[in-house]
């Protein structure tokens, strides 16, 4: 009669390595999807970024004008 052996891949040390591998694979897949999503948007993403910059400029300029009007003098 032979002694029973553990199936391969059930060693506790190998289980941690497998979890770490799949965690890195999941993060890599997430980053890959997020990066390529920006390319799918195309020029709309650039237009949105430009609009944000213009709105920021106008907000800062408006805040500066309001501060000058309410000052003493």
PDB file of N, CA, C and O in Angstrom:
ATOM      1  N   UNK A   1       0.839  -1.165   0.000  1.00  0.00           N
ATOM      2  CA  UNK A   1       0.000   0.000   0.000  1.00  0.00           C
ATOM      3  C   UNK A   1       0.897   1.244   0.000  1.00  0.00           C
ATOM      4  O   UNK A   1       1.869   1.309   0.716  1.00  0.00           O
ATOM      5  N   UNK A   2       0.496   2.270  -0.780  1.00  0.00           N
ATOM      6  CA  UNK A   2       1.295   3.495  -0.852  1.00  0.00           C
ATOM      7  C   UNK A   2       0.696   4.549   0.066  1.00  0.00           C
ATOM      8  O   UNK A   2      -0.505   4.556   0.332  1.00  0.00           O
ATOM      9  N   UNK A   3       1.547   5.437   0.520  1.00  0.00           N
ATOM     10  CA  UNK A   3       1.070   6.514   1.391  1.00  0.00           C
ATOM     11  C   UNK A   3       0.457   7.617   0.538  1.00  0.00           C
ATOM     12  O   UNK A   3       0.966   7.932  -0.537  1.00  0.00           O
ATOM     13  N   UNK A   4      -0.627   8.209   1.006  1.00  0.00           N
ATOM     14  CA  UNK A   4      -1.261   9.281   0.229  1.00  0.00           C
ATOM     15  C   UNK A   4      -0.363  10.523   0.220  1.00  0.00           C
ATOM     16  O   UNK A   4       0.287  10.852   1.210  1.00  0.00           O
ATOM     17  N   UNK A   5      -0.342  11.200  -0.883  1.00  0.00           N
ATOM     18  CA  UNK A   5       0.432  12.449  -1.016  1.00  0.00           C
ATOM     19  C   UNK A   5      -0.522  13.589  -1.318  1.00  0.00           C
ATOM     20  O   UNK A   5      -1.606  13.385  -1.862  1.00  0.00           O
ATOM     21  N   UNK A   6      -0.072  14.786  -0.979  1.00  0.00           N
ATOM     22  CA  UNK A   6      -0.879  15.965  -1.256  1.00  0.00           C
ATOM     23  C   UNK A   6      -0.844  16.251  -2.763  1.00  0.00           C
ATOM     24  O   UNK A   6       0.195  16.095  -3.398  1.00  0.00           O
ATOM     25  N   UNK A   7      -1.955  16.684  -3.319  1.00  0.00           N
ATOM     26  CA  UNK A   7      -1.923  17.088  -4.718  1.00  0.00           C
ATOM     27  C   UNK A   7      -1.004  18.299  -4.897  1.00  0.00           C
ATOM     28  O   UNK A   7      -0.861  19.116  -3.988  1.00  0.00           O
ATOM     29  N   UNK A   8      -0.376  18.411  -6.047  1.00  0.00           N
ATOM     30  CA  UNK A   8       0.534  19.539  -6.275  1.00  0.00           C
ATOM     31  C   UNK A   8      -0.259  20.837  -6.295  1.00  0.00           C
ATOM     32  O   UNK A   8      -1.393  20.895  -6.741  1.00  0.00           O
ATOM     33  N   UNK A   9       0.362  21.908  -5.834  1.00  0.00           N
ATOM     34  CA  UNK A   9      -0.293  23.211  -5.809  1.00  0.00           C
ATOM     35  C   UNK A   9      -1.052  23.498  -4.529  1.00  0.00           C
ATOM     36  O   UNK A   9      -1.672  24.537  -4.414  1.00  0.00           O
ATOM     37  N   UNK A  10      -1.039  22.601  -3.551  1.00  0.00           N
ATOM     38  CA  UNK A  10      -1.742  22.849  -2.296  1.00  0.00           C
ATOM     39  C   UNK A  10      -0.801  23.213  -1.173  1.00  0.00           C
ATOM     40  O   UNK A  10      -1.221  23.361  -0.038  1.00  0.00           O
ATOM     41  N   UNK A  11       0.463  23.370  -1.477  1.00  0.00           N
ATOM     42  CA  UNK A  11       1.447  23.764  -0.471  1.00  0.00           C
ATOM     43  C   UNK A  11       1.148  25.195  -0.025  1.00  0.00           C
ATOM     44  O   UNK A  11       0.887  26.064  -0.859  1.00  0.00           O
ATOM     45  N   UNK A  12       1.145  25.500   1.289  1.00  0.00           N
ATOM     46  CA  UNK A  12       0.813  26.856   1.742  1.00  0.00           C
ATOM     47  C   UNK A  12       1.723  27.937   1.146  1.00  0.00           C
ATOM     48  O   UNK A  12       1.270  29.037   0.875  1.00  0.00           O
ATOM     49  N   UNK A  13       2.979  27.638   0.932  1.00  0.00           N
ATOM     50  CA  UNK A  13       3.879  28.624   0.336  1.00  0.00           C
ATOM     51  C   UNK A  13       3.502  28.957  -1.092  1.00  0.00           C
ATOM     52  O   UNK A  13       3.619  30.086  -1.541  1.00  0.00           O
ATOM     53  N   UNK A  14       3.007  27.964  -1.832  1.00  0.00           N
ATOM     54  CA  UNK A  14       2.605  28.192  -3.227  1.00  0.00           C
ATOM     55  C   UNK A  14       1.273  28.926  -3.304  1.00  0.00           C
ATOM     56  O   UNK A  14       1.002  29.614  -4.268  1.00  0.00           O
ATOM     57  N   UNK A  15       0.438  28.793  -2.279  1.00  0.00           N
ATOM     58  CA  UNK A  15      -0.858  29.479  -2.291  1.00  0.00           C
ATOM     59  C   UNK A  15      -0.653  30.992  -2.245  1.00  0.00           C
ATOM     60  O   UNK A  15      -1.335  31.738  -2.937  1.00  0.00           O
ATOM     61  N   UNK A  16       0.277  31.446  -1.420  1.00  0.00           N
ATOM     62  CA  UNK A  16       0.562  32.886  -1.338  1.00  0.00           C
ATOM     63  C   UNK A  16       1.079  33.407  -2.663  1.00  0.00           C
ATOM     64  O   UNK A  16       0.680  34.481  -3.119  1.00  0.00           O
ATOM     65  N   UNK A  17       1.948  32.666  -3.289  1.00  0.00           N
ATOM     66  CA  UNK A  17       2.489  33.104  -4.580  1.00  0.00           C
ATOM     67  C   UNK A  17       1.383  33.215  -5.612  1.00  0.00           C
ATOM     68  O   UNK A  17       1.369  34.138  -6.430  1.00  0.00           O
ATOM     69  N   UNK A  18       0.458  32.290  -5.585  1.00  0.00           N
ATOM     70  CA  UNK A  18      -0.649  32.335  -6.538  1.00  0.00           C
ATOM     71  C   UNK A  18      -1.547  33.543  -6.283  1.00  0.00           C
ATOM     72  O   UNK A  18      -1.963  34.222  -7.216  1.00  0.00           O
ATOM     73  N   UNK A  19      -1.858  33.857  -5.020  1.00  0.00           N
ATOM     74  CA  UNK A  19      -2.668  35.039  -4.697  1.00  0.00           C
ATOM     75  C   UNK A  19      -1.974  36.321  -5.128  1.00  0.00           C
ATOM     76  O   UNK A  19      -2.616  37.239  -5.653  1.00  0.00           O
ATOM     77  N   UNK A  20      -0.687  36.405  -4.881  1.00  0.00           N
ATOM     78  CA  UNK A  20       0.066  37.603  -5.265  1.00  0.00           C
ATOM     79  C   UNK A  20       0.079  37.759  -6.784  1.00  0.00           C
ATOM     80  O   UNK A  20      -0.112  38.858  -7.315  1.00  0.00           O
ATOM     81  N   UNK A  21       0.273  36.661  -7.501  1.00  0.00           N
ATOM     82  CA  UNK A  21       0.252  36.730  -8.961  1.00  0.00           C
ATOM     83  C   UNK A  21      -1.077  37.252  -9.473  1.00  0.00           C
ATOM     84  O   UNK A  21      -1.132  38.144 -10.315  1.00  0.00           O
ATOM     85  N   UNK A  22      -2.190  36.704  -8.957  1.00  0.00           N
ATOM     86  CA  UNK A  22      -3.496  37.125  -9.443  1.00  0.00           C
ATOM     87  C   UNK A  22      -3.819  38.560  -9.030  1.00  0.00           C
ATOM     88  O   UNK A  22      -4.537  39.270  -9.746  1.00  0.00           O
ATOM     89  N   UNK A  23      -3.311  39.012  -7.883  1.00  0.00           N
ATOM     90  CA  UNK A  23      -3.514  40.409  -7.475  1.00  0.00           C
ATOM     91  C   UNK A  23      -2.794  41.342  -8.443  1.00  0.00           C
ATOM     92  O   UNK A  23      -3.359  42.350  -8.894  1.00  0.00           O
ATOM     93  N   UNK A  24      -1.547  41.021  -8.775  1.00  0.00           N
ATOM     94  CA  UNK A  24      -0.815  41.840  -9.743  1.00  0.00           C
ATOM     95  C   UNK A  24      -1.473  41.788 -11.117  1.00  0.00           C
ATOM     96  O   UNK A  24      -1.548  42.797 -11.819  1.00  0.00           O
ATOM     97  N   UNK A  25      -1.969  40.638 -11.517  1.00  0.00           N
ATOM     98  CA  UNK A  25      -2.638  40.511 -12.816  1.00  0.00           C
ATOM     99  C   UNK A  25      -3.904  41.363 -12.858  1.00  0.00           C
ATOM    100  O   UNK A  25      -4.198  42.001 -13.868  1.00  0.00           O
ATOM    101  N   UNK A  26      -4.651  41.399 -11.754  1.00  0.00           N
ATOM    102  CA  UNK A  26      -5.873  42.206 -11.702  1.00  0.00           C
ATOM    103  C   UNK A  26      -5.553  43.698 -11.783  1.00  0.00           C
ATOM    104  O   UNK A  26      -6.227  44.455 -12.486  1.00  0.00           O
ATOM    105  N   UNK A  27      -4.520  44.135 -11.064  1.00  0.00           N
ATOM    106  CA  UNK A  27      -4.122  45.545 -11.111  1.00  0.00           C
ATOM    107  C   UNK A  27      -3.640  45.913 -12.514  1.00  0.00           C
ATOM    108  O   UNK A  27      -3.978  46.974 -13.050  1.00  0.00           O
ATOM    109  N   UNK A  28      -2.868  45.033 -13.139  1.00  0.00           N
ATOM    110  CA  UNK A  28      -2.385  45.296 -14.496  1.00  0.00           C
ATOM    111  C   UNK A  28      -3.550  45.395 -15.478  1.00  0.00           C
ATOM    112  O   UNK A  28      -3.570  46.269 -16.349  1.00  0.00           O
ATOM    113  N   UNK A  29      -4.530  44.529 -15.344  1.00  0.00           N
ATOM    114  CA  UNK A  29      -5.689  44.571 -16.224  1.00  0.00           C
ATOM    115  C   UNK A  29      -6.484  45.859 -16.014  1.00  0.00           C
ATOM    116  O   UNK A  29      -6.914  46.497 -16.976  1.00  0.00           O
ATOM    117  N   UNK A  30      -6.642  46.272 -14.760  1.00  0.00           N
ATOM    118  CA  UNK A  30      -7.354  47.510 -14.467  1.00  0.00           C
ATOM    119  C   UNK A  30      -6.638  48.706 -15.095  1.00  0.00           C
ATOM    120  O   UNK A  30      -7.270  49.556 -15.732  1.00  0.00           O
ATOM    121  N   UNK A  31      -5.323  48.787 -14.928  1.00  0.00           N
ATOM    122  CA  UNK A  31      -4.571  49.895 -15.502  1.00  0.00           C
ATOM    123  C   UNK A  31      -4.631  49.878 -17.028  1.00  0.00           C
ATOM    124  O   UNK A  31      -4.724  50.932 -17.667  1.00  0.00           O
ATOM    125  N   UNK A  32      -4.586  48.707 -17.614  1.00  0.00           N
ATOM    126  CA  UNK A  32      -4.670  48.585 -19.067  1.00  0.00           C
ATOM    127  C   UNK A  32      -6.015  49.099 -19.582  1.00  0.00           C
ATOM    128  O   UNK A  32      -6.080  49.855 -20.553  1.00  0.00           O
ATOM    129  N   UNK A  33      -7.091  48.725 -18.905  1.00  0.00           N
ATOM    130  CA  UNK A  33      -8.420  49.176 -19.319  1.00  0.00           C
ATOM    131  C   UNK A  33      -8.561  50.681 -19.147  1.00  0.00           C
ATOM    132  O   UNK A  33      -9.072  51.381 -20.031  1.00  0.00           O
ATOM    133  N   UNK A  34      -8.087  51.214 -18.025  1.00  0.00           N
ATOM    134  CA  UNK A  34      -8.206  52.650 -17.785  1.00  0.00           C
ATOM    135  C   UNK A  34      -7.387  53.459 -18.782  1.00  0.00           C
ATOM    136  O   UNK A  34      -7.808  54.523 -19.235  1.00  0.00           O
ATOM    137  N   UNK A  35      -6.210  52.974 -19.138  1.00  0.00           N
ATOM    138  CA  UNK A  35      -5.364  53.688 -20.096  1.00  0.00           C
ATOM    139  C   UNK A  35      -5.998  53.699 -21.481  1.00  0.00           C
ATOM    140  O   UNK A  35      -6.029  54.724 -22.155  1.00  0.00           O
ATOM    141  N   UNK A  36      -6.529  52.587 -21.921  1.00  0.00           N
ATOM    142  CA  UNK A  36      -7.085  52.522 -23.265  1.00  0.00           C
ATOM    143  C   UNK A  36      -8.451  53.203 -23.360  1.00  0.00           C
ATOM    144  O   UNK A  36      -8.871  53.577 -24.450  1.00  0.00           O
ATOM    145  N   UNK A  37      -9.101  53.384 -22.232  1.00  0.00           N
ATOM    146  CA  UNK A  37     -10.372  54.112 -22.238  1.00  0.00           C
ATOM    147  C   UNK A  37     -10.153  55.558 -22.663  1.00  0.00           C
ATOM    148  O   UNK A  37     -10.968  56.143 -23.368  1.00  0.00           O
ATOM    149  N   UNK A  38      -9.026  56.144 -22.282  1.00  0.00           N
ATOM    150  CA  UNK A  38      -8.713  57.516 -22.677  1.00  0.00           C
ATOM    151  C   UNK A  38      -8.532  57.616 -24.185  1.00  0.00           C
ATOM    152  O   UNK A  38      -8.916  58.605 -24.799  1.00  0.00           O
ATOM    153  N   UNK A  39      -7.960  56.598 -24.801  1.00  0.00           N
ATOM    154  CA  UNK A  39      -7.766  56.627 -26.249  1.00  0.00           C
ATOM    155  C   UNK A  39      -9.079  56.462 -26.998  1.00  0.00           C
ATOM    156  O   UNK A  39      -9.228  56.975 -28.107  1.00  0.00           O
ATOM    157  N   UNK A  40     -10.026  55.779 -26.414  1.00  0.00           N
ATOM    158  CA  UNK A  40     -11.323  55.593 -27.056  1.00  0.00           C
ATOM    159  C   UNK A  40     -12.066  56.917 -27.122  1.00  0.00           C
ATOM    160  O   UNK A  40     -12.776  57.203 -28.089  1.00  0.00           O
ATOM    161  N   UNK A  41     -11.895  57.758 -26.112  1.00  0.00           N
ATOM    162  CA  UNK A  41     -12.574  59.053 -26.100  1.00  0.00           C
ATOM    163  C   UNK A  41     -12.039  59.988 -27.185  1.00  0.00           C
ATOM    164  O   UNK A  41     -12.736  60.899 -27.602  1.00  0.00           O
ATOM    165  N   UNK A  42     -10.809  59.795 -27.610  1.00  0.00           N
ATOM    166  CA  UNK A  42     -10.249  60.580 -28.712  1.00  0.00           C
ATOM    167  C   UNK A  42     -10.152  62.054 -28.389  1.00  0.00           C
ATOM    168  O   UNK A  42      -9.723  62.462 -27.307  1.00  0.00           O
ATOM    169  N   UNK A  43     -10.594  62.857 -29.344  1.00  0.00           N
ATOM    170  CA  UNK A  43     -10.449  64.310 -29.211  1.00  0.00           C
ATOM    171  C   UNK A  43     -11.410  64.906 -28.201  1.00  0.00           C
ATOM    172  O   UNK A  43     -11.208  66.032 -27.743  1.00  0.00           O
ATOM    173  N   UNK A  44     -12.460  64.183 -27.842  1.00  0.00           N
ATOM    174  CA  UNK A  44     -13.377  64.700 -26.830  1.00  0.00           C
ATOM    175  C   UNK A  44     -12.679  64.915 -25.494  1.00  0.00           C
ATOM    176  O   UNK A  44     -12.984  65.859 -24.767  1.00  0.00           O
ATOM    177  N   UNK A  45     -11.734  64.053 -25.182  1.00  0.00           N
ATOM    178  CA  UNK A  45     -10.996  64.201 -23.929  1.00  0.00           C
ATOM    179  C   UNK A  45     -10.152  65.472 -23.947  1.00  0.00           C
ATOM    180  O   UNK A  45     -10.080  66.207 -22.956  1.00  0.00           O
ATOM    181  N   UNK A  46      -9.531  65.775 -25.092  1.00  0.00           N
ATOM    182  CA  UNK A  46      -8.737  66.999 -25.207  1.00  0.00           C
ATOM    183  C   UNK A  46      -9.627  68.236 -25.133  1.00  0.00           C
ATOM    184  O   UNK A  46      -9.249  69.247 -24.525  1.00  0.00           O
ATOM    185  N   UNK A  47     -10.793  68.165 -25.745  1.00  0.00           N
ATOM    186  CA  UNK A  47     -11.724  69.290 -25.685  1.00  0.00           C
ATOM    187  C   UNK A  47     -12.200  69.524 -24.251  1.00  0.00           C
ATOM    188  O   UNK A  47     -12.298  70.668 -23.800  1.00  0.00           O
ATOM    189  N   UNK A  48     -12.474  68.447 -23.535  1.00  0.00           N
ATOM    190  CA  UNK A  48     -12.902  68.577 -22.141  1.00  0.00           C
ATOM    191  C   UNK A  48     -11.795  69.190 -21.284  1.00  0.00           C
ATOM    192  O   UNK A  48     -12.049  70.051 -20.435  1.00  0.00           O
ATOM    193  N   UNK A  49     -10.559  68.759 -21.496  1.00  0.00           N
ATOM    194  CA  UNK A  49      -9.437  69.323 -20.755  1.00  0.00           C
ATOM    195  C   UNK A  49      -9.279  70.814 -21.057  1.00  0.00           C
ATOM    196  O   UNK A  49      -9.067  71.628 -20.161  1.00  0.00           O
ATOM    197  N   UNK A  50      -9.398  71.189 -22.331  1.00  0.00           N
ATOM    198  CA  UNK A  50      -9.315  72.608 -22.712  1.00  0.00           C
ATOM    199  C   UNK A  50     -10.419  73.424 -22.079  1.00  0.00           C
ATOM    200  O   UNK A  50     -10.193  74.545 -21.613  1.00  0.00           O
ATOM    201  N   UNK A  51     -11.627  72.878 -22.041  1.00  0.00           N
ATOM    202  CA  UNK A  51     -12.746  73.573 -21.415  1.00  0.00           C
ATOM    203  C   UNK A  51     -12.507  73.774 -19.921  1.00  0.00           C
ATOM    204  O   UNK A  51     -12.802  74.844 -19.374  1.00  0.00           O
ATOM    205  N   UNK A  52     -11.934  72.783 -19.269  1.00  0.00           N
ATOM    206  CA  UNK A  52     -11.617  72.915 -17.835  1.00  0.00           C
ATOM    207  C   UNK A  52     -10.607  74.030 -17.600  1.00  0.00           C
ATOM    208  O   UNK A  52     -10.736  74.798 -16.637  1.00  0.00           O
ATOM    209  N   UNK A  53      -9.613  74.127 -18.463  1.00  0.00           N
ATOM    210  CA  UNK A  53      -8.600  75.180 -18.309  1.00  0.00           C
ATOM    211  C   UNK A  53      -9.221  76.554 -18.512  1.00  0.00           C
ATOM    212  O   UNK A  53      -8.939  77.504 -17.766  1.00  0.00           O
ATOM    213  N   UNK A  54     -10.085  76.693 -19.522  1.00  0.00           N
ATOM    214  CA  UNK A  54     -10.748  77.980 -19.774  1.00  0.00           C
ATOM    215  C   UNK A  54     -11.639  78.346 -18.585  1.00  0.00           C
ATOM    216  O   UNK A  54     -11.631  79.509 -18.133  1.00  0.00           O
ATOM    217  N   UNK A  55     -12.391  77.414 -18.064  1.00  0.00           N
ATOM    218  CA  UNK A  55     -13.254  77.704 -16.912  1.00  0.00           C
ATOM    219  C   UNK A  55     -12.436  78.072 -15.677  1.00  0.00           C
ATOM    220  O   UNK A  55     -12.826  78.969 -14.915  1.00  0.00           O
ATOM    221  N   UNK A  56     -11.314  77.416 -15.472  1.00  0.00           N
ATOM    222  CA  UNK A  56     -10.448  77.766 -14.344  1.00  0.00           C
ATOM    223  C   UNK A  56      -9.908  79.191 -14.497  1.00  0.00           C
ATOM    224  O   UNK A  56      -9.884  79.969 -13.541  1.00  0.00           O
ATOM    225  N   UNK A  57      -9.493  79.541 -15.714  1.00  0.00           N
ATOM    226  CA  UNK A  57      -8.991  80.899 -15.978  1.00  0.00           C
ATOM    227  C   UNK A  57     -10.075  81.937 -15.684  1.00  0.00           C
ATOM    228  O   UNK A  57      -9.824  82.952 -15.032  1.00  0.00           O
ATOM    229  N   UNK A  58     -11.290  81.683 -16.169  1.00  0.00           N
ATOM    230  CA  UNK A  58     -12.376  82.631 -15.942  1.00  0.00           C
ATOM    231  C   UNK A  58     -12.734  82.734 -14.455  1.00  0.00           C
ATOM    232  O   UNK A  58     -13.015  83.828 -13.958  1.00  0.00           O
ATOM    233  N   UNK A  59     -12.718  81.637 -13.736  1.00  0.00           N
ATOM    234  CA  UNK A  59     -13.033  81.661 -12.306  1.00  0.00           C
ATOM    235  C   UNK A  59     -11.987  82.445 -11.525  1.00  0.00           C
ATOM    236  O   UNK A  59     -12.337  83.242 -10.644  1.00  0.00           O
ATOM    237  N   UNK A  60     -10.717  82.252 -11.864  1.00  0.00           N
ATOM    238  CA  UNK A  60      -9.656  82.992 -11.167  1.00  0.00           C
ATOM    239  C   UNK A  60      -9.737  84.473 -11.493  1.00  0.00           C
ATOM    240  O   UNK A  60      -9.589  85.330 -10.620  1.00  0.00           O
ATOM    241  N   UNK A  61     -10.002  84.788 -12.747  1.00  0.00           N
ATOM    242  CA  UNK A  61     -10.094  86.197 -13.143  1.00  0.00           C
ATOM    243  C   UNK A  61     -11.290  86.867 -12.467  1.00  0.00           C
ATOM    244  O   UNK A  61     -11.194  87.998 -11.998  1.00  0.00           O
ATOM    245  N   UNK A  62     -12.429  86.180 -12.405  1.00  0.00           N
ATOM    246  CA  UNK A  62     -13.617  86.735 -11.754  1.00  0.00           C
ATOM    247  C   UNK A  62     -13.369  86.936 -10.261  1.00  0.00           C
ATOM    248  O   UNK A  62     -13.743  87.956  -9.701  1.00  0.00           O
ATOM    249  N   UNK A  63     -12.708  85.982  -9.616  1.00  0.00           N
ATOM    250  CA  UNK A  63     -12.410  86.106  -8.183  1.00  0.00           C
ATOM    251  C   UNK A  63     -11.456  87.268  -7.942  1.00  0.00           C
ATOM    252  O   UNK A  63     -11.576  87.981  -6.941  1.00  0.00           O
ATOM    253  N   UNK A  64     -10.511  87.492  -8.857  1.00  0.00           N
ATOM    254  CA  UNK A  64      -9.584  88.615  -8.711  1.00  0.00           C
ATOM    255  C   UNK A  64     -10.284  89.942  -8.879  1.00  0.00           C
ATOM    256  O   UNK A  64      -9.993  90.910  -8.179  1.00  0.00           O
ATOM    257  N   UNK A  65     -11.234  90.019  -9.818  1.00  0.00           N
ATOM    258  CA  UNK A  65     -11.990  91.257 -10.014  1.00  0.00           C
ATOM    259  C   UNK A  65     -12.861  91.562  -8.812  1.00  0.00           C
ATOM    260  O   UNK A  65     -12.985  92.714  -8.395  1.00  0.00           O
ATOM    261  N   UNK A  66     -13.488  90.564  -8.234  1.00  0.00           N
ATOM    262  CA  UNK A  66     -14.344  90.767  -7.065  1.00  0.00           C
ATOM    263  C   UNK A  66     -13.516  91.205  -5.859  1.00  0.00           C
ATOM    264  O   UNK A  66     -13.962  92.040  -5.078  1.00  0.00           O
ATOM    265  N   UNK A  67     -12.316  90.685  -5.702  1.00  0.00           N
ATOM    266  CA  UNK A  67     -11.463  91.058  -4.565  1.00  0.00           C
ATOM    267  C   UNK A  67     -11.025  92.511  -4.698  1.00  0.00           C
ATOM    268  O   UNK A  67     -10.931  93.239  -3.704  1.00  0.00           O
ATOM    269  N   UNK A  68     -10.768  92.980  -5.907  1.00  0.00           N
ATOM    270  CA  UNK A  68     -10.357  94.370  -6.121  1.00  0.00           C
ATOM    271  C   UNK A  68     -11.483  95.347  -5.866  1.00  0.00           C
ATOM    272  O   UNK A  68     -11.254  96.465  -5.403  1.00  0.00           O
ATOM    273  N   UNK A  69     -12.713  94.971  -6.133  1.00  0.00           N
ATOM    274  CA  UNK A  69     -13.850  95.860  -5.932  1.00  0.00           C
ATOM    275  C   UNK A  69     -14.224  96.007  -4.470  1.00  0.00           C
ATOM    276  O   UNK A  69     -14.698  97.057  -4.048  1.00  0.00           O
ATOM    277  N   UNK A  70     -14.031  94.966  -3.671  1.00  0.00           N
ATOM    278  CA  UNK A  70     -14.465  95.016  -2.284  1.00  0.00           C
ATOM    279  C   UNK A  70     -13.388  95.515  -1.331  1.00  0.00           C
ATOM    280  O   UNK A  70     -13.612  95.590  -0.151  1.00  0.00           O
ATOM    281  N   UNK A  71     -12.222  95.832  -1.860  1.00  0.00           N
ATOM    282  CA  UNK A  71     -11.131  96.288  -1.010  1.00  0.00           C
ATOM    283  C   UNK A  71     -11.355  97.708  -0.512  1.00  0.00           C
ATOM    284  O   UNK A  71     -12.201  98.442  -1.030  1.00  0.00           O
ATOM    285  N   UNK A  72     -10.606  98.123   0.528  1.00  0.00           N
ATOM    286  CA  UNK A  72     -10.765  99.486   1.053  1.00  0.00           C
ATOM    287  C   UNK A  72     -10.229 100.524   0.066  1.00  0.00           C
ATOM    288  O   UNK A  72      -9.298 100.284  -0.684  1.00  0.00           O
ATOM    289  N   UNK A  73     -10.824 101.678   0.076  1.00  0.00           N
ATOM    290  CA  UNK A  73     -10.274 102.767  -0.708  1.00  0.00           C
ATOM    291  C   UNK A  73     -11.147 103.203  -1.757  1.00  0.00           C
ATOM    292  O   UNK A  73     -11.208 103.673  -2.710  1.00  0.00           O
TER     293      UNK A  73
END
